[in-house]
Amino acid sequence: MKKPVVKPQELTVEQRINNFAEVVSGYTEEEMLQEATRCIQCKNPKCISGCPVEINIKKFIYQLTQKDFKGAFETIYEKNRFPSICGRVCPAEYQCRKSCVFTPKNSPYASENAINIPLLERYVGDYARQHNLTLNLNFQPLTKNTTNYKVACIGSGPASITVAGELSAYGIQVDVFEALHTLGGVLSYGIPTFRLPRDVLHYEINLLTNYGVKFYTGVIVGRTISFYELKKTYDAIFIGTGAGAPTWLNIKGESLINIYSANEYLTRVNLMHADKFPQYHTPINVGKKIVVIGGGNTAMDAARVALRMQKINSINDGKVTVLYRRTELEMPARKVEIEHAKEEGVEFQFLVQPIEFIGDKDGKVMGIKCLRCELGEPDESGRRRPVPIKNSEFIIDTDLVIVAIGLQANQTLSNTVSELKTNKWGDIIVNPETMETSIENVYAGGDIVGGEGTIIEAMSMGKKAARSILQKFGLI
Ligand code: FAD
Ligand code: SF4
């Protein structure tokens, strides 16, 4: 009989709800070995092609069964410099785990019993961090004096730091320019610490400085420094500026007080330390009847953060409700995040479409007028379209709303560079084979190209761009 997947330890709801501590623990060595030995080392391992950066999953799992931790680290590091980050936040159930032989064919996402590849990857990354394992990466014999080349990366999210990691391993000088005061992009300002502790994030990014990567924070390219100045100094530029602009519902009353975009709300908590109340007195309103609108990862993060914000501000009779236009089946958020949100007490109302925000005499939001929906035919995303039901209007009471219905291209840079071609949504247009933009030797990748995506997809685009840059320089 097949052994079931080894489940990780998690904080109980009582242990986690009053703080921002990491919820899911990593495997112990014993648990790791139990899980690694469930892998049947397939002849034709589909898990590898299921990983957007094609980590040799079969090999690193075998190395783990042999307790060859350095070897496993080398195997992963060759393809991905951020195992502790990806092991925590990659949507593996739609990627490597979905392709694992233990998931039945045509299943929309991974079976419970697929090998828990991300937790094994996390084990390796955490082991490397705890034991200060480093690697002297020099992938190819250098054919030229690569130190003559200089590359600038704009933004420090997963796409840019991947480019920096790939190129610096070839001895190229990479400088990263980040608008915020801290590195990591969404990993830093968006994803809460209970999913991705900041020591883990910063450790893996800072390892790049061993390869000579230099980071410049608080630099907005297009404002603080012009794109054209960088163009004069660097042999190639990579743009990884992400999709940081919120999408709004564009309904009446949306500018009322206490209606936040999820990005602003999460930034106030993650970067402005609202999670450290009372040590920090960050300007943020903490509602009692909070409503989060949306069904993706951002909505789940916002809801779970909002719940914790109520508790640390001693609001013990508060409530957080997620409104979503479709049903749970169509929610794009990771299943594990939906489960965690439910366990923690987040309530859900499905098939509901907000049509107007209602304000009180002081201009503060006090209610949301909504319509009930039913599911119609599938739309261009393949999911069944929500169709509002006539005369189904009702009002939900609220005192704080977080709008988390999507993100759009951050156009601060592209607005200042007229030669840079973008599409109607502001995403930068690239040659999909090379990731080169309409400007020669200027590349782009991540959410600024593909729209809101995933961390590993952004990394995969970064890898492709780095390869093209190396080819352009004649180094591979
Ligand atoms: P980003 O991470 O957006 O980074 C772009 C960086 O560029 C930012 O730091 C920004 O400040 C900087 N920048 C912008 N303009 C300039 C400029 N002009 N000059 C200098 N710097 C600039 N994906 C997953 O796979 N798993 C998850 O669990 C997950 N959870 C998420 C939760 C939230 C709340 C959000 C918002 C997204 C989540 N995602 C998740 C999606 C994922 O984080 C993104 O797809 C990914 O971060 C995109 O990477 P990127 O490098 O393209 O850009
Ligand atoms: Fe192991 Fe699953 Fe990959 Fe097969 S597909 S090698 S069982 S992780």
Coordinates of C-alpha atoms and ligand atoms in Angstrom, one line a residue:
M1 CA 0.0 0.0 0.0
K2 CA 1.2 3.5 -0.9
K3 CA 2.3 5.5 2.2
P4 CA 0.4 8.8 2.6
V5 CA 2.1 12.2 2.2
V6 CA 4.0 13.3 5.3
K7 CA 2.1 16.4 6.6
P8 CA 4.2 19.2 8.0
Q9 CA 3.6 20.5 11.6
E10 CA 1.6 23.7 11.7
L11 CA 0.9 26.2 14.5
T12 CA -2.6 25.7 16.0
V13 CA -5.1 28.5 15.3
E14 CA -4.7 29.7 18.9
Q15 CA -0.9 29.8 18.5
R16 CA -1.0 31.8 15.2
I17 CA -3.9 34.2 15.3
N18 CA -2.5 36.8 17.7
N19 CA 0.8 37.2 15.8
F20 CA 2.6 37.0 12.5
A21 CA 4.7 33.9 13.2
E22 CA 5.3 31.4 10.4
V23 CA 2.3 29.0 10.3
V24 CA 3.8 26.0 8.5
S25 CA 6.9 24.4 10.0
G26 CA 9.5 22.7 7.8
Y27 CA 10.0 19.0 7.9
T28 CA 12.3 17.5 10.6
E29 CA 15.0 15.3 9.3
E30 CA 13.0 12.2 10.1
E31 CA 9.9 13.6 8.3
M32 CA 12.0 14.7 5.3
L33 CA 13.4 11.2 5.0
Q34 CA 10.0 9.6 5.2
E35 CA 8.7 11.9 2.5
A36 CA 11.8 11.7 0.2
T37 CA 11.7 7.9 0.3
R38 CA 8.1 7.9 -1.0
C39 CA 9.5 9.2 -4.3
I40 CA 9.7 6.2 -6.6
Q41 CA 12.5 7.7 -8.8
C42 CA 10.4 7.5 -12.0
K43 CA 12.3 6.6 -15.2
N44 CA 10.6 9.4 -16.9
P45 CA 10.1 12.0 -14.1
K46 CA 7.3 14.4 -15.2
C47 CA 7.9 16.5 -12.1
I48 CA 10.9 18.1 -13.7
S49 CA 9.1 19.5 -16.7
G50 CA 6.3 20.6 -14.4
C51 CA 8.8 23.0 -12.7
P52 CA 9.1 26.3 -14.7
V53 CA 12.8 26.4 -14.0
E54 CA 13.3 22.7 -14.5
I55 CA 15.0 21.8 -11.2
N56 CA 16.2 18.1 -11.3
I57 CA 13.7 17.1 -8.7
K58 CA 14.3 13.4 -9.0
K59 CA 18.0 13.9 -8.4
F60 CA 17.8 16.2 -5.4
I61 CA 15.2 13.9 -3.8
Y62 CA 17.5 11.0 -4.2
Q63 CA 20.4 13.0 -2.7
L64 CA 18.1 13.7 0.3
T65 CA 17.4 10.0 0.8
Q66 CA 21.2 9.6 1.0
K67 CA 21.5 12.6 3.4
D68 CA 23.7 14.2 0.8
F69 CA 22.6 17.7 1.7
K70 CA 25.3 19.6 -0.1
G71 CA 24.7 17.6 -3.2
A72 CA 20.9 18.3 -3.0
F73 CA 21.7 22.0 -2.5
E74 CA 24.0 22.0 -5.6
T75 CA 21.3 20.3 -7.7
I76 CA 18.7 22.9 -6.8
Y77 CA 21.0 25.9 -6.8
E78 CA 22.1 25.1 -10.4
K79 CA 18.6 26.1 -11.5
N80 CA 17.2 28.1 -8.7
R81 CA 19.0 30.3 -6.2
F82 CA 16.0 30.7 -3.9
P83 CA 15.0 27.3 -2.6
S84 CA 13.8 28.5 0.9
I85 CA 11.6 31.1 -0.7
C86 CA 10.2 28.9 -3.5
G87 CA 9.8 26.0 -1.1
R88 CA 7.4 28.2 0.9
V89 CA 5.4 30.1 -1.6
C90 CA 5.5 28.3 -5.0
P91 CA 2.1 27.2 -6.1
A92 CA 3.4 23.6 -6.6
E93 CA 0.0 22.1 -6.7
Y94 CA -0.4 23.6 -10.2
Q95 CA 3.2 22.9 -11.2
C96 CA 5.7 20.1 -10.1
R97 CA 3.3 18.3 -7.8
K98 CA 0.5 18.3 -10.4
S99 CA 3.0 16.6 -12.8
C100 CA 4.1 14.0 -10.2
V101 CA 3.1 10.4 -11.0
F102 CA 1.0 10.3 -7.9
T103 CA -1.4 12.9 -9.3
P104 CA -4.0 11.3 -11.6
K105 CA -3.8 12.4 -15.3
N106 CA -6.0 15.4 -16.2
S107 CA -6.5 16.4 -12.6
P108 CA -6.8 20.2 -12.4
Y109 CA -4.3 20.3 -9.5
A110 CA -2.0 18.0 -7.5
S111 CA -3.4 15.1 -5.6
E112 CA -2.9 15.1 -1.8
N113 CA -0.5 12.2 -2.2
A114 CA 1.8 13.8 -4.8
I115 CA 5.3 14.0 -3.4
N116 CA 5.6 17.2 -1.3
I117 CA 8.3 18.6 -3.5
P118 CA 8.2 22.2 -2.2
L119 CA 8.6 21.1 1.5
L120 CA 11.6 19.0 0.5
E121 CA 13.1 21.9 -1.4
R122 CA 12.5 24.1 1.6
Y123 CA 14.3 21.6 3.7
V124 CA 17.4 21.9 1.5
G125 CA 17.3 25.7 1.5
D126 CA 16.8 25.9 5.2
Y127 CA 19.6 23.4 5.8
A128 CA 21.9 25.5 3.6
R129 CA 21.0 28.6 5.5
Q130 CA 21.4 27.0 8.9
H131 CA 24.8 25.5 7.9
N132 CA 26.1 28.4 5.9
L133 CA 26.5 26.3 2.8
T134 CA 27.7 28.4 -0.1
L135 CA 28.7 27.4 -3.6
N136 CA 31.3 28.9 -5.9
L137 CA 29.2 29.0 -9.0
N138 CA 31.1 29.3 -12.2
F139 CA 28.9 27.4 -14.7
Q140 CA 31.0 27.7 -17.9
P141 CA 34.6 28.3 -18.6
L142 CA 34.7 31.9 -19.5
T143 CA 35.5 32.6 -23.1
K144 CA 36.1 36.3 -22.6
N145 CA 36.9 38.7 -19.8
T146 CA 33.3 38.9 -18.6
T147 CA 34.2 41.4 -15.9
N148 CA 34.1 44.0 -18.7
Y149 CA 30.3 43.6 -19.0
K150 CA 27.9 45.6 -16.8
V151 CA 24.2 44.9 -16.5
A152 CA 21.5 46.9 -14.7
C153 CA 18.4 45.3 -13.3
I154 CA 15.4 47.6 -12.5
G155 CA 13.3 46.3 -9.6
S156 CA 14.4 43.6 -7.1
G157 CA 11.5 41.2 -7.4
P158 CA 11.9 37.5 -8.3
A159 CA 12.5 38.3 -12.0
S160 CA 15.3 40.7 -11.5
I161 CA 17.1 38.8 -8.7
T162 CA 17.1 35.7 -10.9
V163 CA 18.8 37.7 -13.7
A164 CA 21.3 39.0 -11.2
G165 CA 22.0 35.5 -9.9
E166 CA 22.4 34.0 -13.4
L167 CA 24.7 36.7 -14.8
S168 CA 26.8 37.2 -11.7
A169 CA 27.7 33.5 -11.8
Y170 CA 29.4 34.3 -15.2
G171 CA 31.4 37.1 -13.6
I172 CA 29.3 39.9 -15.0
Q173 CA 28.9 43.0 -12.9
V174 CA 25.2 43.3 -12.0
D175 CA 23.7 46.4 -10.3
V176 CA 20.1 46.2 -9.1
F177 CA 18.0 49.4 -8.7
E178 CA 15.0 49.2 -6.4
A179 CA 12.5 51.9 -5.8
L180 CA 11.6 50.8 -2.2
H181 CA 13.9 50.9 0.8
T182 CA 13.9 47.1 0.9
L183 CA 14.6 44.3 -1.6
G184 CA 12.4 41.5 -2.8
G185 CA 9.4 43.2 -4.6
V186 CA 6.1 41.5 -3.7
L187 CA 8.0 39.0 -1.6
S188 CA 8.8 41.8 0.7
Y189 CA 5.9 44.3 0.5
G190 CA 3.0 41.9 -0.3
I191 CA 3.5 38.4 1.1
P192 CA 3.0 38.4 4.9
T193 CA 5.7 37.2 7.3
F194 CA 3.5 34.3 8.5
R195 CA 4.1 32.8 5.0
L196 CA 7.6 34.0 4.3
P197 CA 9.7 35.1 7.2
R198 CA 12.0 38.0 6.3
D199 CA 15.2 36.5 7.6
V200 CA 14.7 33.7 5.0
L201 CA 13.9 36.2 2.2
H202 CA 16.9 38.5 2.9
Y203 CA 19.4 35.7 3.5
E204 CA 18.8 34.2 0.0
I205 CA 18.9 37.6 -1.7
N206 CA 22.0 38.7 0.1
L207 CA 23.8 35.6 -1.0
L208 CA 24.0 37.3 -4.4
T209 CA 26.4 39.9 -3.0
N210 CA 28.9 37.0 -2.7
Y211 CA 28.9 37.1 -6.5
G212 CA 29.5 40.8 -6.6
V213 CA 25.9 41.9 -7.2
K214 CA 25.4 45.5 -5.9
F215 CA 22.0 46.7 -4.7
Y216 CA 20.8 50.3 -4.7
T217 CA 17.6 50.9 -2.8
G218 CA 15.4 54.0 -2.8
V219 CA 16.1 54.6 -6.5
I220 CA 13.1 55.0 -8.8
V221 CA 14.4 54.6 -12.4
G222 CA 12.5 57.1 -14.4
R223 CA 12.4 59.6 -11.5
T224 CA 15.5 59.5 -9.3
I225 CA 17.6 58.5 -12.2
S226 CA 16.7 58.4 -15.9
F227 CA 16.5 55.2 -17.9
Y228 CA 18.8 56.9 -20.5
E229 CA 21.5 57.5 -18.0
L230 CA 21.5 53.8 -17.2
K231 CA 21.5 53.0 -21.0
K232 CA 24.8 55.0 -21.3
T233 CA 26.5 53.1 -18.5
Y234 CA 25.4 49.5 -18.9
D235 CA 25.8 47.0 -21.7
A236 CA 22.3 45.6 -21.1
I237 CA 19.3 46.4 -19.0
F238 CA 16.7 44.1 -17.5
I239 CA 13.3 45.6 -16.5
G240 CA 11.5 43.7 -13.8
T241 CA 9.3 46.4 -12.4
G242 CA 6.3 44.1 -11.7
A243 CA 2.5 44.7 -11.5
G244 CA 2.3 47.0 -8.5
A245 CA -0.6 49.2 -9.5
P246 CA -4.0 48.1 -8.1
T247 CA -7.1 47.4 -10.1
W248 CA -10.3 49.1 -8.8
L249 CA -13.9 48.0 -9.1
N250 CA -14.8 51.5 -10.5
I251 CA -18.1 51.6 -8.7
K252 CA -19.8 54.4 -6.9
G253 CA -18.3 55.4 -3.5
E254 CA -14.9 53.7 -4.0
S255 CA -13.1 56.8 -2.8
L256 CA -14.8 56.7 0.7
I257 CA -12.6 56.7 3.7
N258 CA -11.4 53.2 4.9
I259 CA -11.4 51.6 1.5
Y260 CA -7.9 50.4 0.8
S261 CA -6.3 48.6 -2.1
A262 CA -4.8 45.3 -1.0
N263 CA -1.3 46.6 -2.0
E264 CA -1.6 49.7 0.2
Y265 CA -3.0 47.7 3.1
L266 CA -0.3 45.0 2.9
T267 CA 2.5 47.5 2.4
R268 CA 1.4 49.4 5.6
V269 CA 1.6 46.1 7.5
N270 CA 4.7 44.5 5.9
L271 CA 6.9 47.5 5.3
M272 CA 5.6 50.2 7.7
H273 CA 5.5 47.7 10.6
A274 CA 1.8 47.9 11.4
D275 CA 2.2 44.2 12.4
K276 CA 4.5 45.3 15.2
F277 CA 1.8 47.3 17.1
P278 CA 2.2 48.7 19.8
Q279 CA 6.0 48.9 19.2
Y280 CA 5.1 50.9 16.0
H281 CA 2.2 53.2 15.6
T282 CA 1.7 52.9 11.9
P283 CA -1.2 55.0 10.4
I284 CA -3.6 52.2 9.4
N285 CA -7.3 51.8 10.3
V286 CA -8.3 48.5 11.9
G287 CA -11.9 47.7 11.3
K288 CA -14.3 45.6 13.2
K289 CA -16.4 44.4 10.2
I290 CA -13.7 44.0 7.5
V291 CA -14.7 43.0 4.0
V292 CA -12.1 41.8 1.5
I293 CA -13.1 41.7 -2.2
G294 CA -11.4 39.2 -4.4
G295 CA -10.5 35.5 -4.6
G296 CA -6.7 35.3 -5.3
N297 CA -3.6 34.9 -3.2
T298 CA -3.6 38.7 -2.5
A299 CA -7.2 38.5 -1.1
M300 CA -6.3 35.5 1.1
D301 CA -3.2 37.4 2.4
A302 CA -5.2 40.5 3.0
A303 CA -7.9 38.6 4.9
R304 CA -5.5 36.7 7.1
V305 CA -3.5 39.8 7.9
A306 CA -6.7 41.8 8.6
L307 CA -7.8 39.1 11.1
R308 CA -4.4 39.3 12.9
M309 CA -4.5 43.1 12.9
Q310 CA -7.9 42.9 14.7
K311 CA -6.4 40.6 17.3
I312 CA -3.2 42.5 18.0
N313 CA -5.3 45.7 18.4
S314 CA -7.5 43.9 20.9
I315 CA -10.6 43.7 18.7
N316 CA -11.8 40.3 19.8
D317 CA -15.4 40.5 18.4
G318 CA -14.3 41.4 14.9
K319 CA -15.1 39.7 11.7
V320 CA -13.4 39.4 8.3
T321 CA -15.5 38.4 5.3
V322 CA -14.2 37.6 1.8
L323 CA -16.6 38.4 -1.1
Y324 CA -16.1 36.6 -4.4
R325 CA -18.1 36.7 -7.6
R326 CA -17.7 33.1 -8.4
T327 CA -17.7 29.9 -6.3
E328 CA -14.8 28.4 -4.2
L329 CA -14.0 26.1 -7.1
E330 CA -13.1 29.0 -9.4
M331 CA -11.0 30.8 -6.7
P332 CA -7.5 31.4 -8.1
A333 CA -5.9 31.4 -4.6
R334 CA -3.8 28.5 -3.5
K335 CA -6.0 25.8 -1.8
V336 CA -3.7 25.7 1.2
E337 CA -4.2 29.5 1.8
I338 CA -8.0 29.1 1.5
E339 CA -7.9 26.3 4.0
H340 CA -5.7 28.3 6.4
A341 CA -8.0 31.4 6.1
K342 CA -11.1 29.2 6.9
E343 CA -9.4 27.6 9.9
E344 CA -8.5 31.0 11.2
G345 CA -12.1 32.2 11.1
V346 CA -12.3 34.2 7.8
E347 CA -15.8 33.9 6.5
F348 CA -16.6 33.6 2.8
Q349 CA -19.6 34.8 0.7
F350 CA -19.6 33.4 -2.8
L351 CA -21.5 34.5 -5.9
V352 CA -21.7 38.1 -4.7
Q353 CA -20.9 41.2 -6.8
P354 CA -20.4 44.6 -5.1
I355 CA -22.2 47.4 -7.1
E356 CA -21.8 50.4 -4.8
F357 CA -20.1 51.5 -1.6
I358 CA -22.3 53.4 0.9
G359 CA -20.8 56.1 3.2
D360 CA -21.8 57.7 6.5
K361 CA -22.1 61.4 7.1
D362 CA -18.3 61.6 7.7
G363 CA -17.4 60.1 4.4
K364 CA -16.5 56.7 5.9
V365 CA -17.6 53.5 4.3
M366 CA -20.4 51.8 6.2
G367 CA -21.9 49.3 3.7
I368 CA -21.6 47.6 0.4
K369 CA -24.6 47.2 -1.9
C370 CA -24.2 43.8 -3.7
L371 CA -26.0 41.6 -6.2
R372 CA -26.2 37.8 -5.9
C373 CA -24.8 36.0 -9.0
E374 CA -25.1 32.6 -10.7
L375 CA -22.6 30.9 -12.9
G376 CA -23.0 31.3 -16.7
E377 CA -20.9 30.2 -19.6
P378 CA -17.1 30.1 -19.3
D379 CA -15.3 33.4 -20.2
E380 CA -11.8 33.9 -21.8
S381 CA -10.1 32.6 -18.6
G382 CA -12.0 29.3 -19.0
R383 CA -13.8 29.8 -15.7
R384 CA -17.6 30.1 -15.6
R385 CA -18.7 33.7 -15.8
P386 CA -20.6 35.2 -12.8
V387 CA -24.0 36.5 -14.0
P388 CA -25.8 38.9 -11.6
I389 CA -29.3 37.9 -10.7
K390 CA -32.0 40.6 -11.2
N391 CA -33.6 42.2 -8.1
S392 CA -31.2 40.3 -5.8
E393 CA -29.8 43.4 -4.2
F394 CA -28.7 43.3 -0.5
I395 CA -26.3 45.3 1.8
I396 CA -23.4 44.1 3.8
D397 CA -22.4 46.2 6.8
T398 CA -18.7 47.1 7.0
D399 CA -16.3 49.6 8.4
L400 CA -13.2 48.7 6.4
V401 CA -12.9 47.4 2.9
I402 CA -9.8 45.9 1.1
V403 CA -10.1 45.7 -2.6
A404 CA -8.0 42.7 -3.9
I405 CA -9.3 42.1 -7.4
G406 CA -6.0 42.2 -9.3
L407 CA -2.9 44.2 -10.1
Q408 CA -1.7 46.0 -13.2
A409 CA 1.6 47.0 -14.7
N410 CA 3.7 49.6 -12.9
Q411 CA 4.2 52.2 -15.6
T412 CA 6.4 54.7 -13.7
L413 CA 9.3 53.7 -15.9
S414 CA 7.7 52.9 -19.3
N415 CA 5.9 56.3 -19.2
T416 CA 9.3 58.0 -19.4
V417 CA 10.7 55.8 -22.3
S418 CA 8.7 56.5 -25.4
E419 CA 10.6 53.8 -27.5
L420 CA 9.5 51.1 -25.1
K421 CA 6.5 49.3 -26.7
T422 CA 3.7 48.3 -24.3
N423 CA 0.3 46.7 -24.9
K424 CA -3.1 48.2 -23.9
W425 CA -2.7 47.1 -20.3
G426 CA 0.8 48.8 -20.0
D427 CA 2.6 45.4 -20.1
I428 CA 6.0 45.6 -21.8
I429 CA 6.0 43.8 -25.2
V430 CA 9.0 41.4 -25.6
N431 CA 10.2 38.9 -28.1
P432 CA 9.0 35.7 -26.3
E433 CA 12.1 33.8 -27.4
T434 CA 14.6 36.2 -26.0
M435 CA 12.7 38.6 -23.7
E436 CA 14.2 41.5 -25.6
T437 CA 12.0 44.6 -25.7
S438 CA 11.6 47.1 -28.6
I439 CA 14.9 48.6 -27.5
E440 CA 18.1 46.7 -28.4
N441 CA 19.9 45.2 -25.4
V442 CA 17.0 46.1 -23.1
Y443 CA 15.1 43.0 -21.7
A444 CA 12.1 42.6 -19.5
G445 CA 10.4 39.8 -17.6
G446 CA 8.1 38.9 -14.7
D447 CA 4.7 40.6 -14.1
I448 CA 5.6 43.7 -16.1
V449 CA 5.5 41.4 -19.2
G450 CA 3.1 38.6 -18.3
G451 CA 0.7 40.5 -16.0
E452 CA 0.0 39.2 -12.5
G453 CA 1.6 35.7 -12.4
T454 CA 3.6 33.6 -10.0
I455 CA 7.0 33.9 -8.4
I456 CA 8.5 30.9 -10.3
E457 CA 7.1 32.2 -13.6
A458 CA 8.8 35.5 -13.0
M459 CA 12.0 33.6 -12.3
S460 CA 11.6 31.5 -15.4
M461 CA 11.3 34.7 -17.5
G462 CA 14.4 36.1 -15.7
K463 CA 16.4 33.0 -16.6
K464 CA 15.4 33.2 -20.2
A465 CA 16.4 36.9 -20.4
A466 CA 19.7 36.1 -18.7
R467 CA 20.4 33.4 -21.3
S468 CA 19.7 35.8 -24.1
I469 CA 22.0 38.4 -22.6
L470 CA 24.8 35.8 -22.3
Q471 CA 24.2 34.8 -25.9
K472 CA 24.3 38.5 -27.0
F473 CA 27.6 38.9 -25.2
G474 CA 28.9 35.8 -26.9
L475 CA 29.5 34.0 -23.6
I476 CA 27.5 30.9 -24.3
Ligands
FAD1 P1 7.6 42.3 -8.3 O1 7.7 41.2 -7.3 O2 6.3 43.0 -8.4 O3 8.8 43.3 -8.0 C1 8.9 44.5 -8.8 C2 9.8 45.5 -8.0 O4 10.2 46.5 -8.9 C3 9.2 46.1 -6.8 O5 10.0 46.0 -5.7 C4 9.0 47.6 -7.2 O6 9.2 48.5 -6.1 C5 10.2 47.7 -8.2 N1 10.0 48.8 -9.1 C6 8.9 49.2 -9.8 N2 9.2 50.2 -10.6 C7 10.4 50.6 -10.4 C8 11.3 51.7 -10.9 N3 10.8 52.5 -11.8 N4 12.5 51.8 -10.4 C9 13.0 50.9 -9.5 N5 12.3 49.9 -9.0 C10 11.0 49.7 -9.4 N6 3.0 34.2 -6.4 C11 3.3 32.9 -6.0 O7 4.0 32.2 -6.8 N7 3.0 32.4 -4.8 C12 2.3 33.2 -3.9 O8 2.0 32.7 -2.8 C13 2.0 34.5 -4.2 N8 1.4 35.4 -3.3 C14 1.2 36.7 -3.6 C15 0.7 37.5 -2.7 C16 0.5 38.9 -3.0 C17 -0.1 39.8 -1.9 C18 0.8 39.4 -4.3 C19 0.6 40.8 -4.6 C20 1.3 38.5 -5.2 C21 1.5 37.2 -4.9 N9 2.1 36.3 -5.9 C22 2.4 35.0 -5.5 C23 2.5 36.8 -7.2 C24 4.1 37.0 -7.2 O9 4.5 37.6 -6.0 C25 4.4 37.9 -8.4 O10 4.0 37.2 -9.6 C26 6.0 38.1 -8.5 O11 6.4 38.8 -7.3 C27 6.4 39.0 -9.7 O12 7.7 39.2 -9.7 P2 8.4 40.5 -10.4 O13 9.9 40.3 -10.3 O14 7.9 40.5 -11.8 O15 7.9 41.8 -9.7
SF4_2 FE1 9.4 11.4 -7.6 FE2 6.9 12.3 -8.3 FE3 9.1 13.1 -9.6 FE4 8.3 10.5 -9.9 S1 7.2 12.3 -10.6 S2 10.4 11.3 -9.6 S3 7.5 10.1 -7.8 S4 8.6 13.5 -7.5

